[in-house]
PDB file of C-alpha atoms in Angstrom:
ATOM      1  CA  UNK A 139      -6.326 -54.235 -44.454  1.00  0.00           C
ATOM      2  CA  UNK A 140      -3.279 -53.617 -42.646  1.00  0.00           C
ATOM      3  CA  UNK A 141      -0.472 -55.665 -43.071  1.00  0.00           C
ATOM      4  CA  UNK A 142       2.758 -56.164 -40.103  1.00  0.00           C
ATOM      5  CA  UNK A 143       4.809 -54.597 -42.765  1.00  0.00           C
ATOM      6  CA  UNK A 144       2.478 -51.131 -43.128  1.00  0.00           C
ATOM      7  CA  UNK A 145       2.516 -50.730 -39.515  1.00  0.00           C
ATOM      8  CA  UNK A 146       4.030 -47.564 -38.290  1.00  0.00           C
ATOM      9  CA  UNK A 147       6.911 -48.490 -35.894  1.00  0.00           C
ATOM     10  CA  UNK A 148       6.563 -45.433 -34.236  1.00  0.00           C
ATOM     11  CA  UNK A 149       3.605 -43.327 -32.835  1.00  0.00           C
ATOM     12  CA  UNK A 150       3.306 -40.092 -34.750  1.00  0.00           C
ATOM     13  CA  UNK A 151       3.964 -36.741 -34.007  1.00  0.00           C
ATOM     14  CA  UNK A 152       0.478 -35.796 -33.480  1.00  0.00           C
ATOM     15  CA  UNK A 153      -0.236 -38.636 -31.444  1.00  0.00           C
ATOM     16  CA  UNK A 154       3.150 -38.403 -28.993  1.00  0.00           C
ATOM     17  CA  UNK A 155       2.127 -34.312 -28.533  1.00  0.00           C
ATOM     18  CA  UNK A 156      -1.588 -35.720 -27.133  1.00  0.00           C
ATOM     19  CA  UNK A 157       0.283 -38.380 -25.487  1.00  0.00           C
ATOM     20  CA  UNK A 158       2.647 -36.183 -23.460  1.00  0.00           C
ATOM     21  CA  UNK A 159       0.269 -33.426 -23.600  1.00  0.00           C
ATOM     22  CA  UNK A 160      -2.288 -35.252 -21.910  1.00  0.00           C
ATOM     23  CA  UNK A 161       0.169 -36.630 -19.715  1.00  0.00           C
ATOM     24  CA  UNK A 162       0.911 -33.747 -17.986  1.00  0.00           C
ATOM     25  CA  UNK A 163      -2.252 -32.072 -17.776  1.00  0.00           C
ATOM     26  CA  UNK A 164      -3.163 -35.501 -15.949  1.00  0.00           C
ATOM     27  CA  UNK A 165      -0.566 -35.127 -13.344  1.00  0.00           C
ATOM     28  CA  UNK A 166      -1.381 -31.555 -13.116  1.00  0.00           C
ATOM     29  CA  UNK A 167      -4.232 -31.762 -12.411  1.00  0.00           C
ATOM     30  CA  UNK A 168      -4.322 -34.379 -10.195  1.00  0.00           C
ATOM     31  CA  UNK A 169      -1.892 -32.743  -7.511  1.00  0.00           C
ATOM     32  CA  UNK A 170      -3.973 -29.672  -7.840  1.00  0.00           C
ATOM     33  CA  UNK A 171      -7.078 -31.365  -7.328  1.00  0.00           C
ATOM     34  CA  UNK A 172      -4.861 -33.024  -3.911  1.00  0.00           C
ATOM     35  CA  UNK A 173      -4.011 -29.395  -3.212  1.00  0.00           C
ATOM     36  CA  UNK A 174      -6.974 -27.469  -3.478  1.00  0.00           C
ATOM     37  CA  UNK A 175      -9.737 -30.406  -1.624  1.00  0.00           C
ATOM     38  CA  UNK A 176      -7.304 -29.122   1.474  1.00  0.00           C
ATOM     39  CA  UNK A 177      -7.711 -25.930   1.663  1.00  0.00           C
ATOM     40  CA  UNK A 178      -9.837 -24.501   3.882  1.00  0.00           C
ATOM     41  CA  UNK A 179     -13.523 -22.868   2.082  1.00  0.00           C
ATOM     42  CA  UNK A 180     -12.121 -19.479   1.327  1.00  0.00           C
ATOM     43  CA  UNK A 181     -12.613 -17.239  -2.272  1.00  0.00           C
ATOM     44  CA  UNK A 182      -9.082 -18.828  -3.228  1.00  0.00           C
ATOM     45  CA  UNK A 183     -10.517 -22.464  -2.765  1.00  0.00           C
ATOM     46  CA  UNK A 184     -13.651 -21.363  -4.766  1.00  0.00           C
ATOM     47  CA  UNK A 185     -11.539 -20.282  -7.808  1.00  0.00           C
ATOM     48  CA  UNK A 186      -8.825 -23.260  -7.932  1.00  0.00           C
ATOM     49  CA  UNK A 187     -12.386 -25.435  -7.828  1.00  0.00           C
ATOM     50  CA  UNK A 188     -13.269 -23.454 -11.306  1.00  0.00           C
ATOM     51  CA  UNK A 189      -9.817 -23.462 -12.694  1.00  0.00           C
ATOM     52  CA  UNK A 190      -9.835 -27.493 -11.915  1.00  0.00           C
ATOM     53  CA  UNK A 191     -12.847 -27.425 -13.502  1.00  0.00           C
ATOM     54  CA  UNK A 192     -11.146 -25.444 -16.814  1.00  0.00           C
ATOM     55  CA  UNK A 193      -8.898 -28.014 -16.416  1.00  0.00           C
ATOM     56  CA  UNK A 194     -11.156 -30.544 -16.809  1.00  0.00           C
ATOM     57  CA  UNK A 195     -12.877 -29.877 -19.455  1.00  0.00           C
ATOM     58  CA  UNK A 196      -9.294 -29.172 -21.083  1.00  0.00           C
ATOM     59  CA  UNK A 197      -8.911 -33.079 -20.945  1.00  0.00           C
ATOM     60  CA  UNK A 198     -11.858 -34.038 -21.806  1.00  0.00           C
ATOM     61  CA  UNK A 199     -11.594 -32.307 -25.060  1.00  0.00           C
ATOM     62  CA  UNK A 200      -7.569 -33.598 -25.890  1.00  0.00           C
ATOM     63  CA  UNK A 201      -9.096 -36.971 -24.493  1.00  0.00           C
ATOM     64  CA  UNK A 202     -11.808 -36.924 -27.315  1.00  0.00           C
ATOM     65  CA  UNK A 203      -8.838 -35.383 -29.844  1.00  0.00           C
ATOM     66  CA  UNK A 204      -6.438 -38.178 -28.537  1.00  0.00           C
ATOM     67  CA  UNK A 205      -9.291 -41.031 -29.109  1.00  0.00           C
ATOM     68  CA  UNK A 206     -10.318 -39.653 -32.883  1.00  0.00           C
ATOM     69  CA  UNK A 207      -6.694 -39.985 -33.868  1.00  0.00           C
ATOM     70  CA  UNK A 208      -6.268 -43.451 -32.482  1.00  0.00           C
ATOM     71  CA  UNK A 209      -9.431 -44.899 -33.739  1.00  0.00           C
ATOM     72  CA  UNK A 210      -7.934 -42.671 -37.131  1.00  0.00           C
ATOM     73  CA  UNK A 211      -4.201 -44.025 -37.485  1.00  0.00           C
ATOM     74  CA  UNK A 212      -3.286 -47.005 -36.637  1.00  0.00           C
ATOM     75  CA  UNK A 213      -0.913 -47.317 -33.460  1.00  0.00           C
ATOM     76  CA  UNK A 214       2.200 -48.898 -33.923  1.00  0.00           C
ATOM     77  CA  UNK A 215       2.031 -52.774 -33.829  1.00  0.00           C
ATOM     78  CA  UNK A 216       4.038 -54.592 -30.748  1.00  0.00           C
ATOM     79  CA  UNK A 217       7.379 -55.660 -32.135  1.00  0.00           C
ATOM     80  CA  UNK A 218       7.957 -59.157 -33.052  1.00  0.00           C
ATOM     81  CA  UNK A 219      10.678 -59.439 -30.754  1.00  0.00           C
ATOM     82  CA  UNK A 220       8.683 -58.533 -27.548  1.00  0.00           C
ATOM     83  CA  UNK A 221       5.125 -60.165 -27.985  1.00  0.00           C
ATOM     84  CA  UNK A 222       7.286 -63.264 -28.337  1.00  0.00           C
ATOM     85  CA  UNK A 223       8.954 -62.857 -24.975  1.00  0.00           C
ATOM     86  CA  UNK A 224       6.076 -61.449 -23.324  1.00  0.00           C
ATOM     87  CA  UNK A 225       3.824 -63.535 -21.143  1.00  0.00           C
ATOM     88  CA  UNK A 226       0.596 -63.611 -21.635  1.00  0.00           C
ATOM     89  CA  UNK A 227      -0.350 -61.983 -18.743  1.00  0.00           C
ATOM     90  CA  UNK A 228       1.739 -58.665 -19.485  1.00  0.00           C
ATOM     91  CA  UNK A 229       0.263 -58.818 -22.703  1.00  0.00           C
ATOM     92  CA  UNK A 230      -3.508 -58.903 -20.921  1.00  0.00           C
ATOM     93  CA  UNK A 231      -2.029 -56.343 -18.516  1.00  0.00           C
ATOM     94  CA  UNK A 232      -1.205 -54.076 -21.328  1.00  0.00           C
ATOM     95  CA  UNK A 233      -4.360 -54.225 -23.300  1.00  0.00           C
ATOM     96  CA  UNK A 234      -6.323 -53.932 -20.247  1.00  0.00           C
ATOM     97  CA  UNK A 235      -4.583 -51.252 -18.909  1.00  0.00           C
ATOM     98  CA  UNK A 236      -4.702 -48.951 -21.898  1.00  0.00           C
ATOM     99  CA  UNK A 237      -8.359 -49.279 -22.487  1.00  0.00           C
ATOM    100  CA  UNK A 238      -8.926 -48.579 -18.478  1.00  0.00           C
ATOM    101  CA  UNK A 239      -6.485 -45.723 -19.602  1.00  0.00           C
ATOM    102  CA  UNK A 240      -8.836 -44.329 -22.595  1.00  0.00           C
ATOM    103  CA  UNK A 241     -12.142 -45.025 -20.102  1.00  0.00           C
ATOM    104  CA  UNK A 242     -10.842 -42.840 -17.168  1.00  0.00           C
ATOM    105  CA  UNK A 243      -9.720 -40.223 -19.647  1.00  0.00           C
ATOM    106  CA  UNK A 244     -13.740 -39.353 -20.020  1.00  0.00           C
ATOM    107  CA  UNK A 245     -15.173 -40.981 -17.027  1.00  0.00           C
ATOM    108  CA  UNK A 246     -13.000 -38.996 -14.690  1.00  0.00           C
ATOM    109  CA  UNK A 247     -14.167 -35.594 -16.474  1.00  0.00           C
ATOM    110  CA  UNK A 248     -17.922 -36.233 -16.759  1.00  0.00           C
ATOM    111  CA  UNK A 249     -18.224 -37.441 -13.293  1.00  0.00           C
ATOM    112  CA  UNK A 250     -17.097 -34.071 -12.441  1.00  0.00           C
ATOM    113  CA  UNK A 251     -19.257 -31.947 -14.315  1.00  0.00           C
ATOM    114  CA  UNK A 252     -22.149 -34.488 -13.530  1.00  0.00           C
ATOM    115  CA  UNK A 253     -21.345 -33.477  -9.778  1.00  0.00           C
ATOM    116  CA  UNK A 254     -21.062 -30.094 -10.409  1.00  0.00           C
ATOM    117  CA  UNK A 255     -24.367 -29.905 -12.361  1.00  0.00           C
ATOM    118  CA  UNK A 256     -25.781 -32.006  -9.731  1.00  0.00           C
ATOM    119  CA  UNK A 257     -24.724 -29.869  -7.056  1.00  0.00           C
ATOM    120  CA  UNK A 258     -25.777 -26.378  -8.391  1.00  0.00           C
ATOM    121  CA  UNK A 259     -22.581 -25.048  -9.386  1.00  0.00           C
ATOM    122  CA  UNK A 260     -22.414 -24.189 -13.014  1.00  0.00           C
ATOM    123  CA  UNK A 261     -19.025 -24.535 -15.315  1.00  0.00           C
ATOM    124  CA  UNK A 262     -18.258 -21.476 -17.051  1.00  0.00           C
ATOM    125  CA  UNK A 263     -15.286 -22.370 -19.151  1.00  0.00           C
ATOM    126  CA  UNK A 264     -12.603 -19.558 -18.450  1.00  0.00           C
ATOM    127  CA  UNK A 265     -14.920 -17.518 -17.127  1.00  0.00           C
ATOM    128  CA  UNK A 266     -16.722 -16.920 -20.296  1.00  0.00           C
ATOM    129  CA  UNK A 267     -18.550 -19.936 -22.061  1.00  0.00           C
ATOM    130  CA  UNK A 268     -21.409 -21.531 -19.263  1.00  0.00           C
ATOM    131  CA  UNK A 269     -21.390 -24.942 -20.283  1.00  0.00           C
ATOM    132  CA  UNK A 270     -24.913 -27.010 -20.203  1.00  0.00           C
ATOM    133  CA  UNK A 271     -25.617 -28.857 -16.977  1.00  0.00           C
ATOM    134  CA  UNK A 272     -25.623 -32.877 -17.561  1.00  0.00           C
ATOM    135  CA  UNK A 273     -27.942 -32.914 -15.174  1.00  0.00           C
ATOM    136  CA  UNK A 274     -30.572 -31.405 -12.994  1.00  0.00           C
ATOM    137  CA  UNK A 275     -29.608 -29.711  -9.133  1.00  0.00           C
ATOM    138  CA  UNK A 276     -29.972 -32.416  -7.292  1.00  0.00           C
ATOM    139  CA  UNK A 277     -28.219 -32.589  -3.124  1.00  0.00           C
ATOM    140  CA  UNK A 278     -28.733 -36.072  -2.958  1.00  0.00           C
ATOM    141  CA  UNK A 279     -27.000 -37.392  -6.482  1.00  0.00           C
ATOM    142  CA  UNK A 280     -24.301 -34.608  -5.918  1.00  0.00           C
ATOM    143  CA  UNK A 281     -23.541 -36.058  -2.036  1.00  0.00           C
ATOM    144  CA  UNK A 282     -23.840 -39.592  -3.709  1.00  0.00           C
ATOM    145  CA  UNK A 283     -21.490 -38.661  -6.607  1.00  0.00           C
ATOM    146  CA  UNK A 284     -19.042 -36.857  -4.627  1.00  0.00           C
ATOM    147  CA  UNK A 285     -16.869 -39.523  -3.739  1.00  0.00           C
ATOM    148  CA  UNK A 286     -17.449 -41.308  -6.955  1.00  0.00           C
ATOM    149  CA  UNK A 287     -14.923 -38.245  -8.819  1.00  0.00           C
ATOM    150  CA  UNK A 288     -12.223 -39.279  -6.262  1.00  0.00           C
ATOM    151  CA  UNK A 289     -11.898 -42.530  -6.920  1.00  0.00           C
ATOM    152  CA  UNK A 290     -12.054 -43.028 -10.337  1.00  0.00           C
ATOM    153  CA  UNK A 291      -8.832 -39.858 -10.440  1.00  0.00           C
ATOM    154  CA  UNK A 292      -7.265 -42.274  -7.803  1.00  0.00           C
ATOM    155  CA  UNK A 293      -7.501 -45.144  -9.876  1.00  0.00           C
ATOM    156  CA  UNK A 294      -6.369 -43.184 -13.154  1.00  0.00           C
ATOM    157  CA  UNK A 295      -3.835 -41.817 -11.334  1.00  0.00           C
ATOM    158  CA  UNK A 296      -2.349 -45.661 -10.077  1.00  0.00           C
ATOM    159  CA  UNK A 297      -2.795 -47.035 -13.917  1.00  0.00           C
ATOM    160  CA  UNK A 298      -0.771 -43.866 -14.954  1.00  0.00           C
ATOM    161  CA  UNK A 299       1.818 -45.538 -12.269  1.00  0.00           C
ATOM    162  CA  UNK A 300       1.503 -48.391 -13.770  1.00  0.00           C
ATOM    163  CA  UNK A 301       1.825 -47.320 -17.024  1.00  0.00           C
ATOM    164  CA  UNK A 302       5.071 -45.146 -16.435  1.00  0.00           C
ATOM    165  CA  UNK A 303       6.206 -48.335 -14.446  1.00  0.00           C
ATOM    166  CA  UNK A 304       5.875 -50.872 -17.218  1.00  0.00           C
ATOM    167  CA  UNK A 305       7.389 -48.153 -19.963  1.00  0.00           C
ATOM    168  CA  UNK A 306      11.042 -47.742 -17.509  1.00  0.00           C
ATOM    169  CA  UNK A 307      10.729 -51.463 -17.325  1.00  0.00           C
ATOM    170  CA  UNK A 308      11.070 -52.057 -20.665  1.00  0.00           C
ATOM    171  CA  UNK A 309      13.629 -48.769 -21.146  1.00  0.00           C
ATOM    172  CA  UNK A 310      16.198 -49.533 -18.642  1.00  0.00           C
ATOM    173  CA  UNK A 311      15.208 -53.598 -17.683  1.00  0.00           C
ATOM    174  CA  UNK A 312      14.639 -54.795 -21.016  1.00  0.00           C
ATOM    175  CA  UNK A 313      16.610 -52.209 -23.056  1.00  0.00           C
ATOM    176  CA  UNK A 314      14.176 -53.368 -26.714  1.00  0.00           C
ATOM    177  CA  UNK A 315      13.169 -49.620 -27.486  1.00  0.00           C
ATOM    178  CA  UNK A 316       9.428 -50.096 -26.484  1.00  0.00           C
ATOM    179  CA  UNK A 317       9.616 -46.750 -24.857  1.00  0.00           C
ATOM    180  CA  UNK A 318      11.407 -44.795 -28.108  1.00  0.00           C
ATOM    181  CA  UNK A 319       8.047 -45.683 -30.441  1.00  0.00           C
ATOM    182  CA  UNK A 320       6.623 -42.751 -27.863  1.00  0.00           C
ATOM    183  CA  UNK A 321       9.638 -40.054 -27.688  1.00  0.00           C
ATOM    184  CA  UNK A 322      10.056 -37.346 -30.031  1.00  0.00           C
ATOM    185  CA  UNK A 323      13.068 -37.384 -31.957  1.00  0.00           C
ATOM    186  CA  UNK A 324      15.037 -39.925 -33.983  1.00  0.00           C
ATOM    187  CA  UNK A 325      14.036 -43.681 -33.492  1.00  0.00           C
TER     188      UNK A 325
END
């Protein structure tokens, strides 16, 4: 069993490269998913849908990579010095919003290929691997689901706010280093 004193300090390499990796591909493809719902239906619109659906399954696979390293090596503990300072409900609002993180990081992805199957259009990963449908052509699940792909990216998208929020809190309020565990470089 683990001990405080085997605990990394810091994240590893491999797990700050998914972290920041991850991180942008979120924001990516978020503002492209923003830019390309308001286009107007065109043969342009029609291939930023399949590159956002690329994209997609891009996360979903450095999710799952991201989640078998965590489960894999052990995250850095919370120092000493700021679980004793922190109030309880920061502490809540950390957990909870890590593990709301982690679920959106798949739930996000497979509500869009479960729309997609649903609605009859196919992913073909770059245009060369057809991936299976989750589920059967179906109008009325697809117009159901639809809006159901939104929201959950909208509410990833505000706990990645969050997230970035609470991490310059601590960096430039708090000044105790929380933020350095996930930057590469010297610690």
């Amino acid at each position: 069993m683990n001990t405080v004193s085997d605990t990394p300090r810091r994240y590893t390499a491999t797990a700050m490269a998914l972290h920041w990796l991850l991180a942008l591909a979120l924001v990516g493809i978020f503002c492209f998913g923003l830019y390309m719902t308001s286009l107007p239906f065109s043969p342009a619109r029609l291939k930023y849908f399949n590159w956002h659906k690329w994209a997609g399954m891009t996360i979903l696979i450095l999710s799952a990579l991201r989640l078998l390293w965590r489960i894999t090596h052990r995250p850095p503990a919370l120092p000493d010095s700021i679980t004793r300072t922190m109030p309880r409900w920061q502490h809540v609002a950390h957990t909870g919003t890590h593990h709301l993180l982690y679920a959106l990081f798949f739930i996000v992805p497979l509500m869009g290929w479960i729309y997609s199957s649903a609605a009859g259009f196919p992913i073909v990963l770059f245009g060369v691997l057809p991936l299976p449908d989750l589920v059967g052509k179906s109008p009325e699940l697809a117009e159901a689901l639809k809006p159901w792909h939104g929201y959950a990216a909208y509410t990833l998208a505000a706990l990645v706010v969050l997230h970035v929020a609470a991490a310059l809190k601590h960096h430039v309020i708090d000044r105790d280093g929380l933020l350095s565990r996930m930057l590469p470089g010297k610690a």
